[in-house]
Short mmCIF file of C-alpha atoms and ligand atoms in Angstrom, two decimals:
data_model
loop_
_atom_site.label_atom_id
_atom_site.label_comp_id
_atom_site.label_asym_id
_atom_site.label_seq_id
_atom_site.Cartn_x
_atom_site.Cartn_y
_atom_site.Cartn_z
CA MET A 1 -16.11 4.77 -25.30
CA PRO A 2 -14.37 6.86 -21.88
CA ARG A 3 -11.24 5.67 -20.49
CA PRO A 4 -12.18 3.15 -17.81
CA LEU A 5 -10.73 5.13 -15.16
CA THR A 6 -13.20 6.29 -12.52
CA ALA A 7 -13.39 7.51 -9.02
CA THR A 8 -16.40 6.38 -7.06
CA ILE A 9 -17.98 8.77 -4.52
CA HIS A 10 -19.92 6.72 -1.76
CA LEU A 11 -22.04 9.20 -0.34
CA ASP A 12 -23.61 6.86 1.76
CA SER A 13 -20.05 6.48 3.33
CA MET A 14 -19.82 9.80 3.72
CA GLN A 15 -23.28 9.97 5.87
CA HIS A 16 -22.14 6.93 8.18
CA ASN A 17 -18.68 8.89 8.48
CA LEU A 18 -20.31 11.64 9.59
CA ALA A 19 -22.59 9.72 12.06
CA ARG A 20 -19.36 8.14 13.41
CA ALA A 21 -17.84 11.48 14.19
CA ARG A 22 -21.31 12.27 16.10
CA CYS A 23 -20.20 9.25 18.16
CA CYS A 24 -17.52 10.11 19.10
CA ALA A 25 -18.60 13.94 20.22
CA PRO A 26 -21.89 13.32 21.59
CA GLY A 27 -24.17 16.47 22.23
CA THR A 28 -21.32 18.52 19.79
CA ARG A 29 -21.94 20.41 16.86
CA VAL A 30 -19.91 19.43 13.66
CA TRP A 31 -18.58 21.51 11.09
CA ALA A 32 -18.04 19.02 8.36
CA VAL A 33 -14.94 20.80 6.51
CA VAL A 34 -15.37 20.14 2.54
CA LYS A 35 -11.99 22.45 1.77
CA ALA A 36 -10.44 21.54 -1.17
CA ASN A 37 -12.95 20.58 -3.20
CA ALA A 38 -14.29 18.48 -0.14
CA TYR A 39 -11.04 16.53 0.15
CA GLY A 40 -10.88 15.78 -4.00
CA HIS A 41 -14.65 14.31 -3.90
CA GLY A 42 -16.39 17.40 -5.32
CA LEU A 43 -17.93 20.50 -3.32
CA GLU A 44 -21.57 19.45 -4.55
CA ARG A 45 -20.97 15.83 -3.34
CA GLY A 46 -19.52 17.17 0.02
CA MET A 47 -22.72 19.56 0.73
CA ARG A 48 -24.59 16.85 -0.26
CA GLY A 49 -23.06 13.55 1.90
CA PHE A 50 -22.86 15.99 4.91
CA ALA A 51 -26.26 17.45 4.64
CA ASP A 52 -26.74 16.52 8.56
CA ALA A 53 -23.75 18.54 9.48
CA ASP A 54 -24.79 21.45 11.19
CA GLY A 55 -22.31 23.48 8.99
CA LEU A 56 -19.56 23.17 6.64
CA ALA A 57 -16.15 24.71 7.01
CA LEU A 58 -13.92 25.61 3.76
CA ILE A 59 -10.98 27.98 2.92
CA GLU A 60 -12.02 29.17 -0.23
CA PRO A 61 -14.56 32.62 -0.04
CA ASP A 62 -15.67 31.82 -3.81
CA ASN A 63 -16.27 28.03 -2.90
CA ALA A 64 -18.67 29.33 0.40
CA LEU A 65 -20.80 31.59 -2.41
CA ARG A 66 -21.07 28.50 -4.55
CA LEU A 67 -22.54 26.54 -1.59
CA ARG A 68 -25.01 29.14 -1.01
CA GLU A 69 -25.95 29.40 -4.54
CA LEU A 70 -26.56 25.67 -4.56
CA GLY A 71 -28.81 25.69 -1.38
CA TRP A 72 -27.18 25.31 1.63
CA THR A 73 -28.86 27.37 4.18
CA LYS A 74 -27.22 26.39 7.38
CA PRO A 75 -23.52 28.16 8.62
CA LEU A 76 -20.63 28.01 6.85
CA LEU A 77 -17.13 28.74 8.17
CA LEU A 78 -13.63 30.24 6.32
CA LEU A 79 -10.91 28.17 8.20
CA GLU A 80 -8.33 30.78 6.79
CA GLY A 81 -10.38 33.63 7.30
CA ILE A 82 -10.99 37.00 4.77
CA PHE A 83 -8.12 37.94 2.51
CA ASP A 84 -9.41 41.33 1.91
CA GLY A 85 -12.49 44.13 2.54
CA ALA A 86 -14.19 42.93 -0.20
CA ASP A 87 -14.34 39.23 1.39
CA ALA A 88 -15.79 40.90 4.78
CA GLN A 89 -18.61 42.23 3.02
CA LEU A 90 -19.11 38.80 1.54
CA LEU A 91 -19.62 37.46 5.28
CA VAL A 92 -22.52 39.73 5.46
CA SER A 93 -24.18 39.49 2.30
CA HIS A 94 -24.22 35.50 2.57
CA GLY A 95 -24.08 35.05 6.07
CA ILE A 96 -20.93 33.39 6.39
CA ASP A 97 -18.68 32.77 9.21
CA SER A 98 -15.18 33.77 9.55
CA THR A 99 -12.00 32.62 11.58
CA VAL A 100 -10.06 35.71 12.76
CA HIS A 101 -6.25 34.82 13.03
CA SER A 102 -4.48 38.14 12.65
CA VAL A 103 -4.34 41.53 13.50
CA GLU A 104 -4.35 42.56 10.04
CA GLN A 105 -7.98 40.53 9.86
CA ILE A 106 -9.02 42.48 13.02
CA VAL A 107 -7.95 45.82 10.96
CA LEU A 108 -9.85 44.48 7.57
CA LEU A 109 -13.31 43.73 10.06
CA GLU A 110 -12.90 47.73 11.51
CA GLN A 111 -12.02 49.33 7.96
CA ALA A 112 -15.21 47.33 6.73
CA ARG A 113 -17.88 49.21 8.47
CA LEU A 114 -20.33 46.23 8.16
CA SER A 115 -23.91 46.56 8.34
CA GLY A 116 -25.20 43.57 9.31
CA PRO A 117 -24.20 41.25 12.20
CA ILE A 118 -21.23 38.18 11.66
CA ASP A 119 -20.49 35.48 13.68
CA VAL A 120 -16.24 34.85 13.91
CA HIS A 121 -14.21 32.00 15.34
CA LEU A 122 -10.90 33.86 17.10
CA LYS A 123 -8.14 31.30 16.69
CA MET A 124 -5.37 31.26 19.24
CA ASN A 125 -1.88 29.43 18.40
CA THR A 126 -1.33 26.97 20.91
CA GLY A 127 1.69 25.44 19.32
CA MET A 128 0.90 24.81 15.97
CA ASN A 129 2.66 28.53 14.89
CA ARG A 130 1.23 28.56 11.89
CA LEU A 131 -2.24 31.37 12.41
CA GLY A 132 -3.39 32.60 15.50
CA PHE A 133 -2.86 34.50 18.31
CA ALA A 134 -0.13 33.66 20.81
CA PRO A 135 -2.20 33.09 24.46
CA PRO A 136 -1.10 36.15 26.18
CA ALA A 137 -2.14 38.06 23.35
CA TYR A 138 -5.62 36.82 23.29
CA ALA A 139 -7.91 38.45 25.54
CA ALA A 140 -6.71 41.71 23.64
CA ALA A 141 -7.56 40.45 20.55
CA HIS A 142 -10.91 39.30 21.82
CA ALA A 143 -11.34 42.61 23.15
CA ARG A 144 -10.89 44.55 20.11
CA LEU A 145 -13.06 42.44 17.84
CA ARG A 146 -15.64 42.83 20.48
CA ALA A 147 -15.67 46.47 19.86
CA ILE A 148 -17.00 45.79 16.46
CA PRO A 149 -20.34 46.74 16.70
CA ALA A 150 -21.31 44.25 13.40
CA VAL A 151 -19.58 41.28 15.25
CA ARG A 152 -21.74 39.15 17.14
CA ASN A 153 -20.67 35.79 18.55
CA ILE A 154 -16.82 34.74 19.13
CA THR A 155 -16.14 31.48 18.97
CA LEU A 156 -12.74 30.79 20.74
CA MET A 157 -10.70 28.12 18.51
CA THR A 158 -7.33 26.14 18.13
CA HIS A 159 -6.15 23.71 15.97
CA PHE A 160 -4.01 20.72 17.09
CA ALA A 161 -0.39 19.79 15.68
CA ASN A 162 -0.60 16.15 16.87
CA ALA A 163 -3.78 15.14 17.63
CA ASP A 164 -3.60 11.53 15.86
CA GLU A 165 -0.79 10.92 18.74
CA LEU A 166 -2.14 11.13 22.36
CA GLU A 167 1.93 11.12 23.73
CA HIS A 168 3.53 12.90 20.95
CA PRO A 169 7.38 13.69 22.21
CA ARG A 170 7.19 17.18 21.01
CA LEU A 171 3.95 18.64 21.63
CA THR A 172 0.62 17.14 23.18
CA ILE A 173 -3.16 17.51 22.66
CA ARG A 174 -3.38 18.05 26.55
CA GLU A 175 -0.53 20.58 26.42
CA GLN A 176 -2.05 22.65 23.95
CA VAL A 177 -5.52 22.65 25.63
CA ALA A 178 -3.64 23.92 28.68
CA ARG A 179 -2.68 26.87 26.80
CA PHE A 180 -5.52 27.46 25.14
CA SER A 181 -7.15 27.21 28.93
CA SER A 182 -4.66 29.95 30.09
CA GLY A 183 -5.41 32.44 27.05
CA ALA A 184 -8.91 31.69 26.87
CA ARG A 185 -9.67 32.19 30.94
CA GLY A 186 -12.27 34.54 31.77
CA ILE A 187 -13.36 34.71 28.35
CA ALA A 188 -17.07 33.47 27.38
CA GLY A 189 -17.76 31.61 24.62
CA LEU A 190 -18.53 28.45 22.60
CA ARG A 191 -15.28 26.35 21.90
CA SER A 192 -13.88 24.83 18.79
CA LEU A 193 -10.55 22.67 19.21
CA SER A 194 -10.96 19.25 17.63
CA ASN A 195 -9.99 18.17 13.96
CA SER A 196 -10.49 14.43 13.09
CA GLY A 197 -7.40 13.28 15.64
CA GLY A 198 -9.01 15.16 18.37
CA VAL A 199 -12.76 13.99 17.68
CA LEU A 200 -11.04 10.02 17.43
CA HIS A 201 -9.28 10.85 20.95
CA GLN A 202 -12.70 12.76 22.06
CA ALA A 203 -13.56 9.98 24.34
CA LEU A 204 -10.14 9.66 25.75
CA LEU A 205 -9.86 13.32 26.24
CA ALA A 206 -13.52 13.74 27.64
CA ARG A 207 -12.56 15.96 30.46
CA GLU A 208 -9.71 18.20 28.78
CA LEU A 209 -11.64 18.36 25.50
CA ALA A 210 -14.46 21.17 26.03
CA ASN A 211 -15.64 21.22 22.14
CA ASP A 212 -19.01 22.94 21.34
CA TRP A 213 -17.93 22.60 18.05
CA VAL A 214 -15.65 19.82 16.25
CA ARG A 215 -14.18 20.62 12.55
CA PRO A 216 -13.63 16.73 11.23
CA GLY A 217 -12.50 16.28 7.84
CA ILE A 218 -10.29 13.41 6.74
CA MET A 219 -12.52 11.09 9.01
CA LEU A 220 -15.28 12.04 7.26
CA TYR A 221 -13.46 10.95 4.08
CA GLY A 222 -12.65 7.57 5.42
CA GLY A 223 -9.21 8.14 5.82
CA THR A 224 -7.09 8.13 9.33
CA PRO A 225 -5.62 11.32 10.81
CA GLY A 226 -3.10 8.59 12.29
CA GLY A 227 -2.90 6.37 14.85
CA LYS A 228 -5.28 3.27 14.26
CA SER A 229 -6.59 2.40 10.83
CA ALA A 230 -10.19 4.21 9.43
CA SER A 231 -11.49 0.75 9.51
CA GLU A 232 -10.45 0.14 13.19
CA PHE A 233 -11.82 3.56 13.85
CA GLY A 234 -15.21 2.10 12.49
CA LEU A 235 -14.89 4.58 9.09
CA ARG A 236 -15.92 3.65 5.59
CA PRO A 237 -13.70 4.42 2.74
CA THR A 238 -15.60 7.16 0.46
CA MET A 239 -13.97 7.30 -2.35
CA THR A 240 -12.54 4.33 -4.79
CA LEU A 241 -10.08 4.96 -7.61
CA ALA A 242 -10.63 1.82 -10.09
CA SER A 243 -9.74 1.36 -13.65
CA GLU A 244 -9.47 -2.26 -15.59
CA ILE A 245 -6.09 -4.18 -17.27
CA ILE A 246 -5.85 -2.68 -21.05
CA GLY A 247 -2.49 -4.60 -21.64
CA ILE A 248 -0.87 -7.61 -20.97
CA GLN A 249 3.03 -8.54 -21.25
CA ASP A 250 4.85 -12.08 -20.77
CA ILE A 251 8.23 -11.48 -20.25
CA VAL A 252 11.12 -13.76 -19.47
CA ALA A 253 13.90 -13.36 -16.76
CA GLY A 254 15.94 -10.30 -17.52
CA ASP A 255 13.32 -8.15 -19.21
CA THR A 256 12.94 -4.76 -17.46
CA VAL A 257 9.39 -2.89 -17.50
CA GLY A 258 8.53 1.12 -17.95
CA TYR A 259 10.61 3.93 -17.75
CA GLY A 260 13.83 3.66 -16.07
CA SER A 261 13.96 -0.08 -16.40
CA ARG A 262 13.44 -0.07 -12.66
CA PHE A 263 11.70 -3.63 -12.50
CA GLU A 264 13.69 -6.32 -14.00
CA ALA A 265 12.10 -9.49 -14.11
CA ALA A 266 14.30 -12.38 -12.23
CA GLU A 267 11.83 -15.25 -13.75
CA PRO A 268 9.04 -15.65 -16.21
CA ALA A 269 6.53 -12.89 -15.26
CA ARG A 270 3.01 -11.50 -16.63
CA ILE A 271 2.47 -7.94 -16.44
CA GLY A 272 -0.78 -5.77 -16.41
CA VAL A 273 -0.90 -2.45 -17.51
CA VAL A 274 -3.27 -0.37 -16.18
CA ALA A 275 -5.07 2.72 -17.28
CA CYS A 276 -4.02 5.20 -14.42
CA GLY A 277 -1.21 6.95 -13.80
CA TYR A 278 0.49 9.83 -12.08
CA ALA A 279 -1.83 12.42 -14.05
CA ASP A 280 -4.94 10.80 -12.52
CA GLY A 281 -3.79 11.33 -9.02
CA TYR A 282 -1.75 8.09 -8.63
CA PRO A 283 1.26 8.81 -6.68
CA ARG A 284 4.41 8.40 -9.05
CA HIS A 285 6.77 7.92 -5.89
CA ALA A 286 4.32 4.68 -4.76
CA GLN A 287 7.12 1.96 -4.25
CA GLN A 288 6.96 -1.46 -6.11
CA GLY A 289 5.10 -3.44 -4.03
CA THR A 290 2.27 -1.34 -2.98
CA PRO A 291 -0.57 -3.08 -3.14
CA VAL A 292 -3.45 -3.12 -5.88
CA LEU A 293 -6.36 -5.49 -6.56
CA VAL A 294 -7.02 -6.96 -9.63
CA ASP A 295 -10.68 -8.83 -9.80
CA GLY A 296 -10.48 -8.77 -6.11
CA VAL A 297 -7.08 -10.48 -6.15
CA ALA A 298 -4.21 -8.61 -4.31
CA THR A 299 -1.25 -8.24 -6.39
CA THR A 300 1.30 -5.43 -6.34
CA LEU A 301 2.92 -2.14 -8.66
CA ILE A 302 5.78 -3.01 -10.24
CA GLY A 303 8.11 -0.40 -11.95
CA ARG A 304 7.93 3.39 -12.16
CA VAL A 305 4.33 4.76 -12.32
CA SER A 306 4.15 7.06 -15.82
CA MET A 307 1.89 9.88 -16.40
CA ASP A 308 -1.34 7.39 -18.08
CA MET A 309 -0.15 4.03 -17.01
CA LEU A 310 1.12 2.07 -14.53
CA THR A 311 1.84 -1.60 -13.94
CA VAL A 312 1.33 -4.42 -12.01
CA ASP A 313 2.23 -8.28 -11.78
CA LEU A 314 -0.18 -10.42 -12.47
CA THR A 315 2.11 -13.72 -12.64
CA ASP A 316 -0.07 -15.24 -9.35
CA VAL A 317 -3.48 -13.71 -10.94
CA PRO A 318 -4.07 -16.36 -13.23
CA GLY A 319 -7.63 -15.21 -14.22
CA ALA A 320 -6.68 -11.69 -15.24
CA HIS A 321 -7.24 -10.36 -18.49
CA VAL A 322 -7.67 -7.47 -20.84
CA GLY A 323 -10.61 -5.59 -19.10
CA SER A 324 -9.95 -7.32 -15.68
CA ARG A 325 -11.32 -4.39 -12.95
CA VAL A 326 -8.36 -2.85 -10.94
CA THR A 327 -8.88 -0.75 -7.68
CA LEU A 328 -6.09 0.87 -7.12
CA TRP A 329 -7.30 2.53 -3.45
CA GLY A 330 -10.86 2.42 -1.80
CA ALA A 331 -13.31 -0.42 -1.33
CA GLY A 332 -11.32 -3.33 -0.20
CA LEU A 333 -8.07 -1.11 -0.28
CA PRO A 334 -7.24 1.19 2.23
CA ILE A 335 -6.17 5.19 0.45
CA ASP A 336 -3.80 5.27 3.39
CA THR A 337 -2.13 1.74 2.38
CA VAL A 338 -1.23 3.33 -0.78
CA ALA A 339 -0.31 6.70 0.72
CA GLN A 340 2.00 5.09 3.03
CA ALA A 341 3.59 3.13 0.11
CA ALA A 342 4.25 6.67 -1.34
CA ASP A 343 5.97 7.99 1.49
CA THR A 344 2.47 10.28 1.96
CA ILE A 345 -0.41 10.62 3.78
CA GLY A 346 -4.18 9.91 2.68
CA TYR A 347 -5.31 13.38 2.42
CA GLU A 348 -2.93 14.18 -0.46
CA LEU A 349 -3.82 11.11 -2.46
CA MET A 350 -7.47 12.09 -2.04
CA CYS A 351 -6.89 15.72 -2.63
CA ALA A 352 -4.94 15.26 -5.58
CA LEU A 353 -7.48 13.20 -7.56
CA ALA A 354 -7.24 15.52 -11.53
CA ALA A 355 -9.91 16.93 -13.25
CA ARG A 356 -9.71 13.99 -15.87
CA VAL A 357 -10.63 11.41 -13.82
CA ARG A 358 -14.58 10.60 -14.27
CA VAL A 359 -16.30 10.53 -11.18
CA LEU A 360 -19.45 8.53 -10.17
CA GLU A 361 -21.70 8.13 -7.72
CA ALA A 362 -22.50 4.82 -5.73
CA ASN A 363 -23.40 3.37 -2.47
CA LEU A 364 -20.67 1.05 -0.85
CA ASP A 365 -22.79 -1.85 -1.06
CA SER A 366 -23.35 -2.06 -4.61
CA HIS A 367 -19.69 -2.28 -5.22
CA GLY A 368 -19.05 -4.84 -2.80
C1 LIG B 1 -8.23 21.17 7.52
C2 LIG B 1 -8.63 21.64 8.82
C3 LIG B 1 -9.57 20.55 9.81
C4 LIG B 1 -9.76 19.34 9.40
O1 LIG B 1 -8.56 18.40 9.63
P1 LIG B 1 -8.46 16.43 9.59
O2 LIG B 1 -7.20 16.41 10.10
O3 LIG B 1 -8.56 16.63 8.22
O4 LIG B 1 -9.79 16.88 10.25
C5 LIG B 1 -9.82 21.46 11.03
N1 LIG B 1 -10.02 22.45 11.37
C6 LIG B 1 -9.11 23.40 10.70
C7 LIG B 1 -8.69 24.83 11.07
C8 LIG B 1 -8.69 23.10 9.08
O5 LIG B 1 -7.91 23.94 8.67
#
């Protein structure tokens, strides 16, 4: 018997969320972002779930090759660009597009003396201050890249720091777009600006956000980038982490539960032990009170999450028994709610799904 813990991936919801992204940004080409093992969903499942995307974007060059091997023939984009000269050759041999964010990467492309044409995204730093050329340096970088014979199309790109919040007190989308426009003035080329937050704000910023390509990630996986909840954005969960009750303890007032005896019963209580712990990707920092569903009934986490188990309060779930289904996140329990209770974001929980968790596929409808 396998351990009852499973992560069910809802490919139909991935498709649905991609269609939502298209609705938000009509007429715009979509890079579905599948970095980090498709946000923990599995690279190959990302490829199938987002088969309708115009391209797949990711970080890892080896995974770009893997997608080609798996039969993906549409565009691929490396979001951090290449890391060495050998990567430069891969761009040509496998038809992979690359971000260019630094002088060092331009030098790699110059020195590679590439035979075939490559398409690149030239990144501007408009305030994120991670990667990219400052607006005043952008035109020169563009010209230098243009002079490389193998370089064909150059798409103009930037990345938003606060796309989830239109009126961020430190740096707004509008401010970043204004810097982008000034740095890109007079330069022809397609434009790629928006992550999920930008896509979801596209309707409000239709005038400012001139995207030819958008790069949604988290929204495609049914998570919110912030602002409103995923369901308010019309997104569906794509990963349901579920397990079972494997043990029950009836305790009396004064008894404690688990490591550190963090939970102490004030009155008699019934405790359910769930086969899922931090070594599965459930956050150890989830607070007591984090919601958990047992047979579809909402209850809460109590005590400390341990490596292989966590404990829940069954006092008000009288029907619960060993074998009862437990939903940790996903259908019926937004991953963002769990993330919030652990002081993190849905992104991190998805990406941290551990390799030992058995992964299944199902349509969301068939799981209720
Ligand atoms: C990860 C990433 C995205 C997707 O961001 P989400 O917030 O998940 O939509 C878009 N663009 C770049 C450059 C990224 O690295």
